[in-house]
Amino acid sequence: MEQTKLHSSFSHPTSTVRYNAPVLEGNSTFSISITSPSSSCVNGFAYSFSINLSYHGNKNQSNQVIVDIKLLSGYTVDYQSLAKLHDDVLKAEQINNHLIVYIEPVSRDPVSMSVTLDISERVQDLQPQYVHVYDYYDRGDLSSTPFTEANRRTAHCTQVVPLFGKRNNIRKNTSCQHSGVPLMQLLIKCIN
């Protein structure tokens, strides 16, 4: 709750209420697909995925488009990936566990972008998040698709994890088998 002072003896309280409203499925203005090739695993700590979108509204093309990707818990956008994304789009920024991407108007021809996510902390039983795509000037033109851990699963992934350092925060992970412990490294072979 905020309290704003109007005059010396009066105040005007304001409050904001936010709801976690479910995303409605149905007719969409944009079509969205998320793909992650099996070769997208980078040393077990990062993976790449592509977002493809196209416009299917009443006009020939949309206005400027915003893609809002709510990141899965424990993931951050790779810095180099974010820098590369800046070359392909109007603007890209990571704010409060969201990747916000501003794109030129989209037509019926598909537009693709690739993003690499780094695992900053292992989290089990991840809840799905959503990718929201909407027209900057007409928020009614909104489409959403779920973004889940299944989008990142790869066939085989070998991780080399330093024993000492930031990335050794692996918690319970039943899909990995410990195969050897050199002095400074722990080799984990993931079989998904």
CSV table of C-alpha atoms in Angstrom, one decimal, residues 7-191:
chain,number,residue,atom,x,y,z
A,7,HIS,CA,-1.4,18.5,1.5
A,8,SER,CA,0.1,18.9,4.9
A,9,SER,CA,-2.8,17.4,6.7
A,10,PHE,CA,-4.4,15.0,4.1
A,11,SER,CA,-3.2,11.8,2.5
A,12,HIS,CA,-4.6,9.7,-0.3
A,13,PRO,CA,-3.9,6.0,0.1
A,14,THR,CA,-3.7,3.9,-3.1
A,15,SER,CA,-3.3,0.1,-3.5
A,16,THR,CA,-2.6,-2.3,-6.3
A,17,VAL,CA,-4.2,-5.8,-6.6
A,18,ARG,CA,-2.7,-8.3,-9.0
A,19,TYR,CA,-4.3,-11.6,-9.9
A,20,ASN,CA,-2.7,-14.7,-11.3
A,21,ALA,CA,-5.4,-15.1,-14.0
A,22,PRO,CA,-5.4,-18.3,-16.0
A,23,VAL,CA,-4.5,-17.9,-19.7
A,24,LEU,CA,-7.5,-18.5,-21.9
A,25,GLU,CA,-7.1,-20.9,-24.8
A,26,GLY,CA,-9.1,-20.3,-28.0
A,27,ASN,CA,-8.9,-18.2,-31.2
A,28,SER,CA,-5.6,-16.4,-31.3
A,29,THR,CA,-4.3,-13.5,-33.2
A,30,PHE,CA,-0.8,-14.8,-33.2
A,31,SER,CA,0.4,-18.4,-33.7
A,32,ILE,CA,3.3,-19.2,-31.4
A,33,SER,CA,5.5,-22.3,-31.3
A,34,ILE,CA,8.5,-23.1,-29.1
A,35,THR,CA,11.1,-25.6,-30.2
A,36,SER,CA,14.3,-26.9,-28.6
A,37,PRO,CA,16.5,-29.2,-30.7
A,38,SER,CA,18.2,-32.1,-29.0
A,39,SER,CA,21.6,-30.5,-29.7
A,40,SER,CA,20.6,-27.4,-27.7
A,41,CYS,CA,22.2,-28.5,-24.4
A,42,VAL,CA,25.4,-26.5,-23.8
A,43,ASN,CA,27.6,-28.3,-21.1
A,44,GLY,CA,24.5,-29.0,-19.1
A,45,PHE,CA,24.1,-25.5,-17.9
A,46,ALA,CA,22.4,-23.8,-20.8
A,47,TYR,CA,20.0,-24.7,-23.6
A,48,SER,CA,18.7,-22.9,-26.6
A,49,PHE,CA,15.1,-22.7,-27.8
A,50,SER,CA,13.5,-20.9,-30.7
A,51,ILE,CA,10.2,-19.0,-30.8
A,52,ASN,CA,8.4,-18.8,-34.1
A,53,LEU,CA,5.4,-16.5,-34.4
A,54,SER,CA,3.2,-15.2,-37.1
A,55,TYR,CA,0.1,-12.9,-37.3
A,56,HIS,CA,-3.4,-14.2,-38.2
A,57,GLY,CA,-5.5,-11.2,-37.4
A,58,ASN,CA,-7.9,-9.0,-39.5
A,59,LYS,CA,-5.1,-6.7,-40.9
A,60,ASN,CA,-2.3,-7.5,-43.2
A,61,GLN,CA,0.2,-7.2,-40.4
A,62,SER,CA,0.2,-6.3,-36.7
A,63,ASN,CA,1.6,-3.1,-35.1
A,64,GLN,CA,4.8,-3.4,-33.1
A,65,VAL,CA,4.7,-6.7,-31.2
A,66,ILE,CA,5.8,-7.5,-27.6
A,67,VAL,CA,6.9,-11.0,-26.7
A,68,ASP,CA,6.8,-11.5,-22.9
A,69,ILE,CA,8.6,-14.8,-21.9
A,70,LYS,CA,8.1,-15.7,-18.2
A,71,LEU,CA,11.3,-17.6,-17.4
A,72,LEU,CA,11.1,-20.9,-15.6
A,73,SER,CA,12.3,-20.9,-12.0
A,74,GLY,CA,16.1,-21.2,-11.7
A,75,TYR,CA,16.8,-19.9,-15.2
A,76,THR,CA,18.3,-16.6,-16.5
A,77,VAL,CA,18.9,-15.4,-20.1
A,78,ASP,CA,22.4,-15.9,-21.3
A,79,TYR,CA,24.2,-12.6,-21.7
A,80,GLN,CA,25.6,-13.4,-25.1
A,81,SER,CA,22.2,-14.6,-26.3
A,82,LEU,CA,20.6,-11.4,-25.1
A,83,ALA,CA,23.3,-9.3,-26.9
A,84,LYS,CA,22.7,-11.3,-30.1
A,85,LEU,CA,19.0,-10.9,-29.8
A,86,HIS,CA,19.5,-7.1,-29.6
A,87,ASP,CA,20.8,-7.3,-33.2
A,88,ASP,CA,17.6,-8.9,-34.5
A,89,VAL,CA,14.9,-7.1,-32.7
A,90,LEU,CA,14.0,-3.5,-31.7
A,91,LYS,CA,14.7,-4.1,-28.0
A,92,ALA,CA,15.2,-7.0,-25.6
A,93,GLU,CA,15.5,-6.8,-21.8
A,94,GLN,CA,15.3,-9.1,-18.8
A,95,ILE,CA,13.2,-7.7,-16.0
A,96,ASN,CA,12.1,-9.6,-12.9
A,97,ASN,CA,12.4,-13.1,-14.4
A,98,HIS,CA,10.8,-12.0,-17.7
A,99,LEU,CA,12.4,-11.6,-21.0
A,100,ILE,CA,10.6,-8.8,-22.9
A,101,VAL,CA,11.3,-8.6,-26.6
A,102,TYR,CA,10.0,-5.8,-28.8
A,103,ILE,CA,9.6,-6.7,-32.5
A,104,GLU,CA,8.8,-4.9,-35.7
A,105,PRO,CA,5.3,-5.5,-37.1
A,106,VAL,CA,4.6,-9.1,-37.8
A,107,SER,CA,2.8,-10.4,-40.9
A,108,ARG,CA,1.6,-13.9,-41.9
A,109,ASP,CA,5.2,-14.9,-42.6
A,110,PRO,CA,6.8,-16.5,-39.6
A,111,VAL,CA,9.3,-14.6,-37.5
A,112,SER,CA,11.9,-16.6,-35.5
A,113,MET,CA,14.2,-15.7,-32.7
A,114,SER,CA,16.5,-17.9,-30.6
A,115,VAL,CA,17.3,-17.5,-26.9
A,116,THR,CA,19.8,-19.4,-24.7
A,117,LEU,CA,18.9,-19.8,-21.0
A,118,ASP,CA,21.4,-20.5,-18.3
A,119,ILE,CA,20.6,-22.7,-15.3
A,120,SER,CA,21.3,-20.5,-12.2
A,121,GLU,CA,19.8,-22.9,-9.7
A,122,ARG,CA,18.4,-26.4,-10.0
A,123,VAL,CA,14.7,-26.5,-9.3
A,124,GLN,CA,12.5,-29.7,-9.4
A,125,ASP,CA,8.9,-30.0,-10.4
A,126,LEU,CA,8.9,-26.7,-12.4
A,127,GLN,CA,5.6,-25.2,-13.0
A,128,PRO,CA,4.7,-24.1,-16.5
A,129,GLN,CA,5.1,-20.5,-17.4
A,130,TYR,CA,3.7,-18.7,-20.4
A,131,VAL,CA,4.9,-16.9,-23.5
A,132,HIS,CA,2.6,-14.0,-24.2
A,133,VAL,CA,2.6,-12.2,-27.5
A,134,TYR,CA,0.6,-9.1,-28.0
A,135,ASP,CA,0.2,-6.0,-30.2
A,136,TYR,CA,1.8,-3.0,-28.6
A,137,TYR,CA,-1.1,-0.7,-29.5
A,138,ASP,CA,-3.9,-3.2,-29.4
A,139,ARG,CA,-3.6,-5.3,-26.2
A,140,GLY,CA,-6.7,-7.2,-27.3
A,141,ASP,CA,-4.6,-8.9,-29.9
A,142,LEU,CA,-3.1,-11.4,-27.4
A,143,SER,CA,-1.9,-15.0,-27.8
A,144,SER,CA,-0.3,-17.2,-25.2
A,145,THR,CA,1.4,-20.6,-25.1
A,146,PRO,CA,2.7,-22.6,-22.2
A,147,PHE,CA,6.4,-22.8,-21.7
A,148,THR,CA,7.4,-25.9,-19.7
A,149,GLU,CA,10.3,-28.0,-18.7
A,150,ALA,CA,9.4,-30.3,-21.6
A,151,ASN,CA,10.4,-27.6,-24.0
A,152,ARG,CA,14.0,-28.0,-22.8
A,153,ARG,CA,14.4,-31.8,-22.5
A,154,THR,CA,17.2,-33.2,-24.6
A,155,ALA,CA,18.1,-36.7,-25.5
A,156,HIS,CA,21.6,-36.9,-23.8
A,157,CYS,CA,23.4,-34.2,-21.9
A,158,THR,CA,26.7,-34.4,-20.2
A,159,GLN,CA,27.5,-31.8,-17.5
A,160,VAL,CA,30.9,-31.0,-16.1
A,161,VAL,CA,30.2,-29.2,-12.8
A,162,PRO,CA,32.9,-27.5,-10.8
A,163,LEU,CA,32.9,-28.8,-7.2
A,164,PHE,CA,33.7,-25.3,-5.9
A,165,GLY,CA,31.9,-22.3,-7.4
A,166,LYS,CA,28.6,-20.8,-8.2
A,167,ARG,CA,27.3,-23.6,-10.3
A,168,ASN,CA,27.6,-26.4,-7.7
A,169,ASN,CA,24.1,-25.8,-6.3
A,170,ILE,CA,22.7,-29.1,-7.7
A,171,ARG,CA,20.0,-30.3,-5.4
A,172,LYS,CA,17.9,-33.5,-5.7
A,173,ASN,CA,18.0,-34.6,-9.4
A,174,THR,CA,16.8,-38.1,-10.0
A,175,SER,CA,17.5,-38.0,-13.8
A,176,CYS,CA,21.3,-37.9,-13.4
A,177,GLN,CA,23.8,-40.6,-12.5
A,178,HIS,CA,27.0,-39.7,-10.8
A,179,SER,CA,29.8,-41.4,-12.7
A,180,GLY,CA,33.1,-40.2,-11.2
A,181,VAL,CA,34.6,-37.6,-9.0
A,182,PRO,CA,37.9,-36.1,-10.1
A,183,LEU,CA,39.6,-33.7,-7.6
A,184,MET,CA,38.1,-30.5,-8.9
A,185,GLN,CA,35.2,-31.7,-11.1
A,186,LEU,CA,32.1,-33.8,-10.8
A,187,LEU,CA,31.0,-35.5,-14.0
A,188,ILE,CA,27.3,-36.0,-14.2
A,189,LYS,CA,25.7,-37.8,-17.1
A,190,CYS,CA,22.1,-36.9,-17.6
A,191,ILE,CA,19.8,-39.4,-19.3
